[in-house]
Short mmCIF file of C-alpha atoms in Angstrom, two decimals:
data_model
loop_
_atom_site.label_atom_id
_atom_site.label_comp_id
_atom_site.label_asym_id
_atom_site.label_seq_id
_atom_site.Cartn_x
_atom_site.Cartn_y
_atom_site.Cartn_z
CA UNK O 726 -28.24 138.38 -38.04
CA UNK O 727 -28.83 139.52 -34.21
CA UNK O 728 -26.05 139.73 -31.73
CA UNK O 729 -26.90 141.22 -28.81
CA UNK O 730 -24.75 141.67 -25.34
CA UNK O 731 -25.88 142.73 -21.86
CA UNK O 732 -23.45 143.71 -19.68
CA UNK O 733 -25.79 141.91 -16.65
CA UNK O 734 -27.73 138.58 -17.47
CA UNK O 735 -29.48 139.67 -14.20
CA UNK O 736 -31.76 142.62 -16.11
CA UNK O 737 -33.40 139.86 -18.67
CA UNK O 738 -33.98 137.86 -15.48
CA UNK O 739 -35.67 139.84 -13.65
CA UNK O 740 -37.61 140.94 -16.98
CA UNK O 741 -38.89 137.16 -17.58
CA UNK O 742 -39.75 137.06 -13.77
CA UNK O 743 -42.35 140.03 -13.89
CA UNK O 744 -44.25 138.61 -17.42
CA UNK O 745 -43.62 134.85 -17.43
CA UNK O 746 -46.83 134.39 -15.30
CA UNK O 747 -49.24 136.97 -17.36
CA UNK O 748 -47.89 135.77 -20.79
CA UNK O 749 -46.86 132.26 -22.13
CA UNK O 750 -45.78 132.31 -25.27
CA UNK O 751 -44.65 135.64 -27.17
CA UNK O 752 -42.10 136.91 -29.76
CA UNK O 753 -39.22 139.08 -29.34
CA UNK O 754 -39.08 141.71 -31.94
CA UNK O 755 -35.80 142.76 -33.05
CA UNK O 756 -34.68 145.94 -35.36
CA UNK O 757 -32.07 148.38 -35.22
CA UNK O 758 -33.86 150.41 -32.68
CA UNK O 759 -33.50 147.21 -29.82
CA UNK O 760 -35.27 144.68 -28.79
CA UNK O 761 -39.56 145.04 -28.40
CA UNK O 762 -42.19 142.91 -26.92
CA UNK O 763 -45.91 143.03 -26.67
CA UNK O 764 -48.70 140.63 -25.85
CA UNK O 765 -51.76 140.25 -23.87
CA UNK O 766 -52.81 137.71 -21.06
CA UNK O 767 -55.35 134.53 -22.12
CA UNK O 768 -58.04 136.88 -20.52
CA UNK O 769 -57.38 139.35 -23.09
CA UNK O 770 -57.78 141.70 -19.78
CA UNK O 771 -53.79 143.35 -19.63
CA UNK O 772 -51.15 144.21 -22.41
CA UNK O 773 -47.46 143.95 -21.18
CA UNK O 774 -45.14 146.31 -23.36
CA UNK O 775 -42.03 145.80 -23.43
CA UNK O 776 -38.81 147.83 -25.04
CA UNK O 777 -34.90 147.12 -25.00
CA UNK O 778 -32.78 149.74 -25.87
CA UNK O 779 -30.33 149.44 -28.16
CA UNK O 780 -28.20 151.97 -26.63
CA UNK O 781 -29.09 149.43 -23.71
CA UNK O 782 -27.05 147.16 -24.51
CA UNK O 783 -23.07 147.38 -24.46
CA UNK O 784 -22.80 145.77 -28.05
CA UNK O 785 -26.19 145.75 -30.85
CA UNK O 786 -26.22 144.76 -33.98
CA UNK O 787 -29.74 143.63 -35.70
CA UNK O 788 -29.26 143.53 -39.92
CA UNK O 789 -32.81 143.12 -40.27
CA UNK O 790 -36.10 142.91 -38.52
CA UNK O 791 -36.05 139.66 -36.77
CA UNK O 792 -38.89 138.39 -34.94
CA UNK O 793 -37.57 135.32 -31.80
CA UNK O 794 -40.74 133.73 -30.55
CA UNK O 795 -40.02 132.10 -27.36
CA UNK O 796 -41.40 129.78 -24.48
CA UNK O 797 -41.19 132.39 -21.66
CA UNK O 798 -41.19 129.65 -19.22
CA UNK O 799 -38.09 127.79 -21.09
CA UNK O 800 -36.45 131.51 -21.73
CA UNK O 801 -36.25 131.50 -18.03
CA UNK O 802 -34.98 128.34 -17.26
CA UNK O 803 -32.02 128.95 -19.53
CA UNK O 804 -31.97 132.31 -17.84
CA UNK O 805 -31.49 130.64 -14.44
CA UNK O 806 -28.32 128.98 -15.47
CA UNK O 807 -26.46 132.42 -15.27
CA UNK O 808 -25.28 134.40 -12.17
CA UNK O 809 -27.02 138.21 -12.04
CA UNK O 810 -23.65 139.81 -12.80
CA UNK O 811 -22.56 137.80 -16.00
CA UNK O 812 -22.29 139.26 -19.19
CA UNK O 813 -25.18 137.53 -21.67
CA UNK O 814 -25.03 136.99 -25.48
CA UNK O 815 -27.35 136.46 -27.39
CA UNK O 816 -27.26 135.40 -31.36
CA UNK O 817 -29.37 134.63 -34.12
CA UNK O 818 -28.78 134.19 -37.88
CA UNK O 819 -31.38 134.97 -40.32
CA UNK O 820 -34.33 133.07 -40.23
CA UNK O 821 -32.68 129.93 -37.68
CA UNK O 822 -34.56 127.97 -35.60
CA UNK O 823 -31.94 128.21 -32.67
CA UNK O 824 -31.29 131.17 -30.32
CA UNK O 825 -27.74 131.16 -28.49
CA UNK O 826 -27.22 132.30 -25.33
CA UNK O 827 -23.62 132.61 -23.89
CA UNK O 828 -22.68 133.21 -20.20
CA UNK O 829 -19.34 135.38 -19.72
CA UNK O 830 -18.31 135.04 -15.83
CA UNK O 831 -17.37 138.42 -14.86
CA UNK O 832 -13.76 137.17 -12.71
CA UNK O 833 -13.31 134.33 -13.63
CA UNK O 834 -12.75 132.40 -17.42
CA UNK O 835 -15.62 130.86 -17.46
CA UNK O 836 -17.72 130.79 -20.96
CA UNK O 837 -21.17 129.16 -21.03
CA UNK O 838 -23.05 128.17 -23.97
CA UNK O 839 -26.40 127.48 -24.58
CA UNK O 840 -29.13 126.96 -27.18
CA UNK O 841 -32.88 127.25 -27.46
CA UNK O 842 -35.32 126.62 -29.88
CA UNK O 843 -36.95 129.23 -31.53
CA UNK O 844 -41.03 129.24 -32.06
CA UNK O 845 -43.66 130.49 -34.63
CA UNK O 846 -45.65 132.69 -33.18
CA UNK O 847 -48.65 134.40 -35.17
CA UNK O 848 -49.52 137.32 -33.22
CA UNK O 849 -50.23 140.72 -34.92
CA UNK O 850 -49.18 143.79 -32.74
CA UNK O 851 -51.26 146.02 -31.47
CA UNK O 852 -51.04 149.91 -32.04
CA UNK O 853 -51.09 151.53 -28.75
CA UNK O 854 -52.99 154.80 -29.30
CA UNK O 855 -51.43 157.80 -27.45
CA UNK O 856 -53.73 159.44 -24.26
CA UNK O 857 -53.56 162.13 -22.48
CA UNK O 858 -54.69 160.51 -18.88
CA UNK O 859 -56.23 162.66 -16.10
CA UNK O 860 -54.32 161.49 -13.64
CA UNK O 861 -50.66 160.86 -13.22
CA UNK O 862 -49.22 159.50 -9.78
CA UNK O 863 -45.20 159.06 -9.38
CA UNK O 864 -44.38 156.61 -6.02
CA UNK O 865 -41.69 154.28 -5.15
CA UNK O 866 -42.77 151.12 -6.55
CA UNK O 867 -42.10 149.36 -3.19
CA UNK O 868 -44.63 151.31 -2.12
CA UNK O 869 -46.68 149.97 -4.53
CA UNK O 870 -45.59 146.60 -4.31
CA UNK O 871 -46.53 146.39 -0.31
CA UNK O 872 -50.05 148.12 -1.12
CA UNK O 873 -51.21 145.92 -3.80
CA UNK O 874 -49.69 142.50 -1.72
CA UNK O 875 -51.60 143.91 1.41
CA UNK O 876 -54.75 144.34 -0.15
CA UNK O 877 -54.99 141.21 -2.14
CA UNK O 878 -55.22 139.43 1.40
CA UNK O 879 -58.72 141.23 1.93
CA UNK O 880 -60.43 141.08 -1.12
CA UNK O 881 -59.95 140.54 -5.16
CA UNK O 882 -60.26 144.29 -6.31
CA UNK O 883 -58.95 147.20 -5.55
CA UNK O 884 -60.36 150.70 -6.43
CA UNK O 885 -57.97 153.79 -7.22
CA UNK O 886 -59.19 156.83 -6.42
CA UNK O 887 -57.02 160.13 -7.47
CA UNK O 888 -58.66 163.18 -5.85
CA UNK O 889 -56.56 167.02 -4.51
CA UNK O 890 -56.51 165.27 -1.36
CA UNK O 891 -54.08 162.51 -2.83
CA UNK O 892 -54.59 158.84 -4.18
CA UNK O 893 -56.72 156.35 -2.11
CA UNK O 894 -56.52 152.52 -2.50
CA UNK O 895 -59.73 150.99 -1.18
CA UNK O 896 -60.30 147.09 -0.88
CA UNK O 897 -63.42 145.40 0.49
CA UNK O 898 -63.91 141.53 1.01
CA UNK O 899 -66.12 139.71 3.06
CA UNK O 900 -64.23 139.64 5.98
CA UNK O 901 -62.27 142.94 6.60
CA UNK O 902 -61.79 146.36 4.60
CA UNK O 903 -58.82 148.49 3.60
CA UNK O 904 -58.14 152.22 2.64
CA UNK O 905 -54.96 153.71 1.94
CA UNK O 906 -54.25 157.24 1.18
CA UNK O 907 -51.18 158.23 -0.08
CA UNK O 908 -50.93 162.24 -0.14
CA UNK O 909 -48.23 164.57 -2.17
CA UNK O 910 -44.76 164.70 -0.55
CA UNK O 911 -44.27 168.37 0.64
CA UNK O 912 -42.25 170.02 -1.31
CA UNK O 913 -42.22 167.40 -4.41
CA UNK O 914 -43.66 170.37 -7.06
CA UNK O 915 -40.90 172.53 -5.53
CA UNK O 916 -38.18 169.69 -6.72
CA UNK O 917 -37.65 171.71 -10.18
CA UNK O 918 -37.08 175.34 -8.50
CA UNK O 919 -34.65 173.83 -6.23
CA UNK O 920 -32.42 172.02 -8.72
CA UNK O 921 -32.19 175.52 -10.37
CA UNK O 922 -31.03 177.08 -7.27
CA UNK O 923 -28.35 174.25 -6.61
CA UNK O 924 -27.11 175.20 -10.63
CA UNK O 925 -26.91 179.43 -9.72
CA UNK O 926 -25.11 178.39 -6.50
CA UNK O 927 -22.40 176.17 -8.60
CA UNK O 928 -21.71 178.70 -11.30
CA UNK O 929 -21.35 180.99 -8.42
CA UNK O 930 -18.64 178.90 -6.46
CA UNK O 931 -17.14 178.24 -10.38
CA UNK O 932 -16.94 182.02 -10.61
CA UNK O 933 -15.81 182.67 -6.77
CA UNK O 934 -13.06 180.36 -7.85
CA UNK O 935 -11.78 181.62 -10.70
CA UNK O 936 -11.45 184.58 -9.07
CA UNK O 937 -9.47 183.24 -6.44
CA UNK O 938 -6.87 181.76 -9.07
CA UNK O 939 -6.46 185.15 -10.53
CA UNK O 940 -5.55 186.41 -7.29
CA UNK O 941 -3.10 183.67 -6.63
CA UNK O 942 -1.88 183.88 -9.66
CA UNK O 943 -1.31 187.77 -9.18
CA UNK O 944 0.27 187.69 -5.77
CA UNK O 945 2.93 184.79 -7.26
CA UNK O 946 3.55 187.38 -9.86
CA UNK O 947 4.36 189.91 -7.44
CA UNK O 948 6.48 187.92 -5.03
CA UNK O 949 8.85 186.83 -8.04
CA UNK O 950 9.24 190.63 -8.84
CA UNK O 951 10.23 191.22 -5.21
CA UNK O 952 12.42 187.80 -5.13
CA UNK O 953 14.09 189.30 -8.46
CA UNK O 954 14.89 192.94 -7.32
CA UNK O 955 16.20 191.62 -4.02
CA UNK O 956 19.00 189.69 -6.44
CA UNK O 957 20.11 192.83 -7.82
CA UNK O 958 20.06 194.72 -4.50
CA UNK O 959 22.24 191.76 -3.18
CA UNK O 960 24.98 191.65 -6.15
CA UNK O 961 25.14 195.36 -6.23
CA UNK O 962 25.75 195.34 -2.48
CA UNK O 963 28.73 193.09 -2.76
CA UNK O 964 30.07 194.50 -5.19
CA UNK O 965 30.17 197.73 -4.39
CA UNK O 966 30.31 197.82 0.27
CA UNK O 967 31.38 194.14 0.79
CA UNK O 968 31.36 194.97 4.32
CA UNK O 969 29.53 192.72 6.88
CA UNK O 970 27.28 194.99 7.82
CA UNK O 971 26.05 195.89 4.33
CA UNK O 972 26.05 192.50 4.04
CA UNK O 973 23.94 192.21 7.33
CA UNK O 974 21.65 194.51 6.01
CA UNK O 975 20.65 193.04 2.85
CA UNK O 976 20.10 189.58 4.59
CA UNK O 977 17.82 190.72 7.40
CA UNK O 978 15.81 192.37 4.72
CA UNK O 979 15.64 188.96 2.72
CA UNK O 980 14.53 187.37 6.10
CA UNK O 981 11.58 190.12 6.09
CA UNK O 982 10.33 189.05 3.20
CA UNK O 983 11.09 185.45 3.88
CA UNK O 984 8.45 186.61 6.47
CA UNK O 985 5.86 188.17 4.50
CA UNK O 986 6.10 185.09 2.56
CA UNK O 987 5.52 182.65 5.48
CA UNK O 988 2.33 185.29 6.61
CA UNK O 989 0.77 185.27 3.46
CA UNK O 990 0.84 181.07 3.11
CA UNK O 991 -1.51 180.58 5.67
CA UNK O 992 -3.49 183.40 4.68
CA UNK O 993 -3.83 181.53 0.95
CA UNK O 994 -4.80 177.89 2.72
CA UNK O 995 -7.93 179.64 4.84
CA UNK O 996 -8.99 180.50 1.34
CA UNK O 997 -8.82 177.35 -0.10
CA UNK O 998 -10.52 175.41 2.54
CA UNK O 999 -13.73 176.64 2.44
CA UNK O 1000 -13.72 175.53 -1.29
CA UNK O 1001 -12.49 172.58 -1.15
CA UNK O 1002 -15.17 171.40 1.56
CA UNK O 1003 -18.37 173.30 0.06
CA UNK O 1004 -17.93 170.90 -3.01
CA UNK O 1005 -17.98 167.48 -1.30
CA UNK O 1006 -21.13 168.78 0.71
CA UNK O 1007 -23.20 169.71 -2.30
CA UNK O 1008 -22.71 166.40 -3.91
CA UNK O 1009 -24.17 165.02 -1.10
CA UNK O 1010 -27.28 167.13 -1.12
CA UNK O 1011 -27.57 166.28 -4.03
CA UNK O 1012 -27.33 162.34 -3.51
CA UNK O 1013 -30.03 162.97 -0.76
CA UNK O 1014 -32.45 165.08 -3.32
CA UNK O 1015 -31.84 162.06 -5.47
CA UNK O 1016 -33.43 159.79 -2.47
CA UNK O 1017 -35.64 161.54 -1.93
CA UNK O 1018 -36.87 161.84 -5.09
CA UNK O 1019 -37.05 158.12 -5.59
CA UNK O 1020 -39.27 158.37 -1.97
CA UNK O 1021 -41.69 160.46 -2.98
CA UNK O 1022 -45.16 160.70 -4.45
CA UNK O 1023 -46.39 162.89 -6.72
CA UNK O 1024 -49.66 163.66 -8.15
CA UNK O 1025 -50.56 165.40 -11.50
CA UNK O 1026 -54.47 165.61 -11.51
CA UNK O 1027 -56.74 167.11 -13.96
CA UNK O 1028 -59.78 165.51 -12.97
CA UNK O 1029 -60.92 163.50 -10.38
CA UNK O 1030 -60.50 159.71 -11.14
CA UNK O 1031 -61.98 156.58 -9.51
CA UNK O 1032 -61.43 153.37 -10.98
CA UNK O 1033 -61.57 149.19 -10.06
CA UNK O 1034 -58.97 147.05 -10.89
CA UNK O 1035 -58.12 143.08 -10.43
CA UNK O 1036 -55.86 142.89 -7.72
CA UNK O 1037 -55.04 139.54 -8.93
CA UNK O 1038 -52.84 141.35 -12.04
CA UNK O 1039 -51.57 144.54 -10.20
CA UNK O 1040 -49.78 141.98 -7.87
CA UNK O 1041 -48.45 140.72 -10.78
CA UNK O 1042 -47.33 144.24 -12.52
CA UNK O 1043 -45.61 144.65 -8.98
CA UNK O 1044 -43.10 141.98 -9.28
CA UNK O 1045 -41.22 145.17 -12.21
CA UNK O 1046 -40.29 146.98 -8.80
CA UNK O 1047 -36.98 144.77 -8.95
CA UNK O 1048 -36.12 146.86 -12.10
CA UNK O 1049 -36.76 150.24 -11.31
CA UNK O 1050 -37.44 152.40 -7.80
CA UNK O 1051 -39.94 154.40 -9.35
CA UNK O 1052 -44.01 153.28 -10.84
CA UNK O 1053 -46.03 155.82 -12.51
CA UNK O 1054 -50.05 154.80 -12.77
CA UNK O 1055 -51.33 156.96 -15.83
CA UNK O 1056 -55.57 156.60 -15.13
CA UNK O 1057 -58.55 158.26 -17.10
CA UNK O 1058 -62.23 157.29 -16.33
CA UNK O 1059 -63.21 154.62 -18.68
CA UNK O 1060 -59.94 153.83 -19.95
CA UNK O 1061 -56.89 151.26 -19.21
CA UNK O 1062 -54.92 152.18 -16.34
CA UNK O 1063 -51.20 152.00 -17.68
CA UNK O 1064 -48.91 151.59 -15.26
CA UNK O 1065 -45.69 152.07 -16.14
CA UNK O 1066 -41.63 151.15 -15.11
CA UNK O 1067 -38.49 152.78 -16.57
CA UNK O 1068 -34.85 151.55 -16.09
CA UNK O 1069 -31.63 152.31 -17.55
CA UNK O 1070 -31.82 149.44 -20.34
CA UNK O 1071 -35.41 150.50 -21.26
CA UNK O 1072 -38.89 150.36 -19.84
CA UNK O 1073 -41.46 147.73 -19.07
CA UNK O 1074 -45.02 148.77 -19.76
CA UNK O 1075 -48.54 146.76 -18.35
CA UNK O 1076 -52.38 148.16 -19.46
CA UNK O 1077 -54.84 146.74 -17.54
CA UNK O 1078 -58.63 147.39 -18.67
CA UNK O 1079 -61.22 148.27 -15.50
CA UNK O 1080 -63.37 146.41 -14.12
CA UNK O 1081 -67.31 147.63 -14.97
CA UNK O 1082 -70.30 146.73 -12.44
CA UNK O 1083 -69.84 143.45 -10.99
CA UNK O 1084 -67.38 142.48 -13.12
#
């Protein structure tokens, strides 16, 4: 038995959309660890890997390994029938022939229910061996996107080149050339040593501000002893003068300390201010390390790479930048490029094998 809820119908849309056009047919492989699919294009030229988290998803439960093969092309027609931002079920018993799908309208009562038949698939899967790649570049996958859709208008390859002086896309076709270089973002390998400097500089404000409560704390303390002794100076002064001036006395020296009061009040909120508007500051540098983070590009190199690739399919791998900001190309001479997405439900995975000669 699978039942399986997203809280956004829109994150297996946008899944379909990037691998409905590379891959046909394919089956869904479901266990207790979420939801895993992997096939390979007619060409038997890419591999699309894909995983679902079941931590992804706000409810999981899978009894038993359950493979779902589907129609991706059908899988996304019933797809369409749901806004972005519904909430989407989806059940299977044990060896059924039907998958449900139900629709849950976010503000509104609406419940929509649908049902799909199921296919038999016989594909084995493929063990993806682990590598360590030479070269690792981290860019915005718009980025990306725009460079692989740009180039594909000039010609039907592109080569990557990953060199110390950054990565290079070069595209040649019989009527025009193109060659873009992307270099490091200054300041990207520093992103790590300045993170731990933001940390010091919060325990410090923690620690400036628990010292601050002490002396609050302190100086409260010390007022009510003053408050208290000027009760008993008061009683003992009426009981024992009762004369106006006594009387006199004893109030003008409760209005000096009314006074002391009133100058140490202002004295406590210029301490507090600068607190109170260092924190909302910081969050915001860190919101705008967090941009820029997602705007940079970053280069791990261990050996100089240089590589041709189908355009054709990387335009295709592109259409993932709706699912995450960030695309990491993993390359090693002679070996698949992987290129690689990562969201919060999961990650979406394509291999695409080089081309050789004229190829």
């Amino acid at each position: 038995m699978l039942e399986a809820k997203l809280s956004e119908a829109g994150i297996l849309k946008r899944l379909l959309d990037a691998i409905k056009e590379l891959v046909a047919d394919a089956n869904f492989e479901c266990n207790e660890e979420g939801v895993i699919l992997q096939a390979m294009d007619n060409s038997h030229v890419a591999l699309v890997a894909v995983k679902l988290l079941a931590t992804g998803f706000k409810k999981y439960r899978c009894d038993r390994p359950l493979p779902l093969g589907v129609n991706l092309g059908s899988f996304t027609k019933v797809l369409r029938c749901a806004k972005d931002d519904d909430a989407c079920i989806l059940k299977a018993a044990d060896d059924a022939d039907i998958l449900s799908l139900t629709y849950e309208a976010r503000n509104t009562d609406r419940i929509a229910e649908y049902e799909m038949k199921l296919m038999d698939i016989d594909a084995d899967t493929l063990q993806i061996p682990d590598t360590d790649y030479d070269a690792r570049v981290t860019m915005p996958s718009s980025e990306f996107s725009r460079i692989v859709r740009d180039l594909s208008q000039l010609g039907e390859s592109v080569r990557i080149e990953v060199s110390k002086e950054g990565v290079r896309f070069i595209s040649e076709g019989e009527a025009a050339n193109g060659n873009i270089l992307l270099k490091q973002t200054e300041g990207a390998g520093k992103r790590g040593s300045s993170s731990k400097r933001d940390e010091d500089e919060d325990d410090e404000d923690e620690r400036e501000s628990e010292d601050e409560d002490r002396d609050r704390k302190a100086r409260a303390k010390k007022e009510k002893v003053k408050k208290e002794d000027g009760e008993d100076v008061d009683m003992n002064g009426d009981a024992e003068d009762g004369d106006e001036e006594g009387d006199g006395e004893f109030k003008s020296k409760g209005e000096d300390d009314d006074d002391d009061d009133d100058d140490e009040k202002p004295g406590k909120k210029r301490k507090k201010a600068p607190a109170k508007k260092s924190k909302p500051a910081k969050k915001a540098k860190k919101a705008d390390d967090e941009d820029a983070s997602a705007d940079a590009v970053t280069i791990e190199l261990n050996q100089h790479v240089n590589l041709t690739f189908s355009l054709k399919y990387l335009v295709n791998f592109a259409k993932s930048s709706s699912l995450s900001n960030v695309v990491q190309l993993m390359m090693s001479n002679d070996v698949p490029l992987l290129v690689s997405y990562d969201f919060g439900q999961g990650y979406i995975r394509y291999y695409l094998a080089p081309k050789i000669g004229d190829d």
